[in-house]
């Protein structure tokens, strides 16, 4: 296919011939489904781990401390370790993604996550090898973190570059729908495990969801192999215009955008705290773990469909109003959610969780793949989105541990957990008000690149490539 079939200056489908429209939509759909499956694998693996860290790992990977809260803190500490690794994965894979290409790096991150998750399923326990058990667990968790640090950013960059203006929010949001699907699959995988007697669950049952990840990996790998590099990136590569150190150039040319998305990313605290701490907190007040898994399943099934709808809305009214509506509402609804858990009101837990996961959080979550990608130029886009996103997400990784430590054994003291979510989403809302609106900007005019002369002079005038 000739490279003349691409987005023109306006970037809208209406400006292209029927042949060009079909070509553009085929590439956009392929990128969208690849992002969906990649997100599903990444977060199937991540949520299987979060569920196991809540229900199983405290009993099999750590010594008996005599305090359930202390052992849970240690288990959630391994959950947070991956979030420390994510920024490093973002820097390394982001650099390679801007230098080598989107597709090859996305294949590498997919393989790393899938293999690490499978190996967790065959680890020996503390009773078998002592301290080597948590050490090996942390090593594989670090591998998961390195992969996750670049997966969503790469899928977002690629699908944004493949989509036309007018649908540039819609197609990248498939990665977020994939995340919801991965969480649903992980929850379904753990439902029969929670129904086992404790001896079987702790000896071999918990391993099955980890081993099953190899099936998701195989499907995602097959689809991702069919991708091509986005034309905008390929033209830059063919012309030899790639940056030698895209991360450092990004810090020079896009410092404001980098800080903005780092703070905007704090909105993911909502999901992390609800899925990990919410599960352990609910079981500690007497709510059955299978009930909470169904709460998660229902909310995320709704999110699979509402996420692209919210992203499509952002293509019509803008990224900012959609994102802000989601974060501001989540900041309020989280208090109702934790109060429902504290009072063991199962019906209200289902309603509030579904509203948050399927509506308010889905609105802000749907927007960021496109919005964050649109804030950077093609030469540094992968690095900018990956690292900025992970700096913000790093905070969320330790919130279950922080919330557990603050709440302790006083199960009526759930306020600190709610404040963690509410504070993070309010801060993200305030920063969103200052962030550039991008939904109508043509692809080739995105970002804020500056010339070498301007860099040397310390001037950042936002010239266009």
PDB file of N, CA, C and O in Angstrom, residues 7 39 73 99 176 212 222 241 275 282 370:
ATOM      1  N   UNK A   7      -3.197   9.884   7.016  1.00  0.00           N
ATOM      2  CA  UNK A   7      -3.953  11.037   7.472  1.00  0.00           C
ATOM      3  C   UNK A   7      -3.431  12.274   6.784  1.00  0.00           C
ATOM      4  O   UNK A   7      -2.231  12.515   6.706  1.00  0.00           O
ATOM      5  N   UNK A  39      -4.052  -5.172  26.925  1.00  0.00           N
ATOM      6  CA  UNK A  39      -4.551  -4.715  28.219  1.00  0.00           C
ATOM      7  C   UNK A  39      -5.175  -5.846  29.024  1.00  0.00           C
ATOM      8  O   UNK A  39      -5.022  -5.912  30.243  1.00  0.00           O
ATOM      9  N   UNK A  73       0.223  -6.381  55.296  1.00  0.00           N
ATOM     10  CA  UNK A  73       1.062  -5.267  54.849  1.00  0.00           C
ATOM     11  C   UNK A  73       2.248  -5.788  54.044  1.00  0.00           C
ATOM     12  O   UNK A  73       2.604  -5.239  52.996  1.00  0.00           O
ATOM     13  N   UNK A  99      12.765   4.588  19.527  1.00  0.00           N
ATOM     14  CA  UNK A  99      13.922   4.369  18.670  1.00  0.00           C
ATOM     15  C   UNK A  99      13.709   3.212  17.690  1.00  0.00           C
ATOM     16  O   UNK A  99      13.936   3.349  16.499  1.00  0.00           O
ATOM     17  N   UNK A 176      -8.138   0.205  27.611  1.00  0.00           N
ATOM     18  CA  UNK A 176      -8.761   0.313  28.933  1.00  0.00           C
ATOM     19  C   UNK A 176      -9.905  -0.686  29.061  1.00  0.00           C
ATOM     20  O   UNK A 176     -10.099  -1.296  30.124  1.00  0.00           O
ATOM     21  N   UNK A 212      -2.987 -20.412  33.927  1.00  0.00           N
ATOM     22  CA  UNK A 212      -3.918 -20.190  32.805  1.00  0.00           C
ATOM     23  C   UNK A 212      -3.572 -18.948  31.995  1.00  0.00           C
ATOM     24  O   UNK A 212      -4.048 -18.788  30.862  1.00  0.00           O
ATOM     25  N   UNK A 222      -0.618 -13.659  19.020  1.00  0.00           N
ATOM     26  CA  UNK A 222      -1.024 -13.897  17.627  1.00  0.00           C
ATOM     27  C   UNK A 222      -1.568 -12.621  16.990  1.00  0.00           C
ATOM     28  O   UNK A 222      -1.214 -12.268  15.859  1.00  0.00           O
ATOM     29  N   UNK A 241      14.975  10.730  11.661  1.00  0.00           N
ATOM     30  CA  UNK A 241      14.722  11.887  12.515  1.00  0.00           C
ATOM     31  C   UNK A 241      14.454  11.508  13.976  1.00  0.00           C
ATOM     32  O   UNK A 241      14.050  12.348  14.766  1.00  0.00           O
ATOM     33  N   UNK A 275      -9.709  -2.524  44.213  1.00  0.00           N
ATOM     34  CA  UNK A 275      -9.532  -3.928  43.862  1.00  0.00           C
ATOM     35  C   UNK A 275      -8.728  -4.692  44.904  1.00  0.00           C
ATOM     36  O   UNK A 275      -9.010  -5.865  45.176  1.00  0.00           O
ATOM     37  N   UNK A 282     -13.200  -5.826  52.947  1.00  0.00           N
ATOM     38  CA  UNK A 282     -14.539  -6.414  52.976  1.00  0.00           C
ATOM     39  C   UNK A 282     -14.532  -7.780  53.659  1.00  0.00           C
ATOM     40  O   UNK A 282     -15.415  -8.091  54.464  1.00  0.00           O
ATOM     41  N   UNK A 370      -5.680   8.395  24.834  1.00  0.00           N
ATOM     42  CA  UNK A 370      -5.567   9.357  23.734  1.00  0.00           C
ATOM     43  C   UNK A 370      -5.023  10.695  24.219  1.00  0.00           C
ATOM     44  O   UNK A 370      -4.114  11.263  23.606  1.00  0.00           O
TER      45      UNK A 370
END
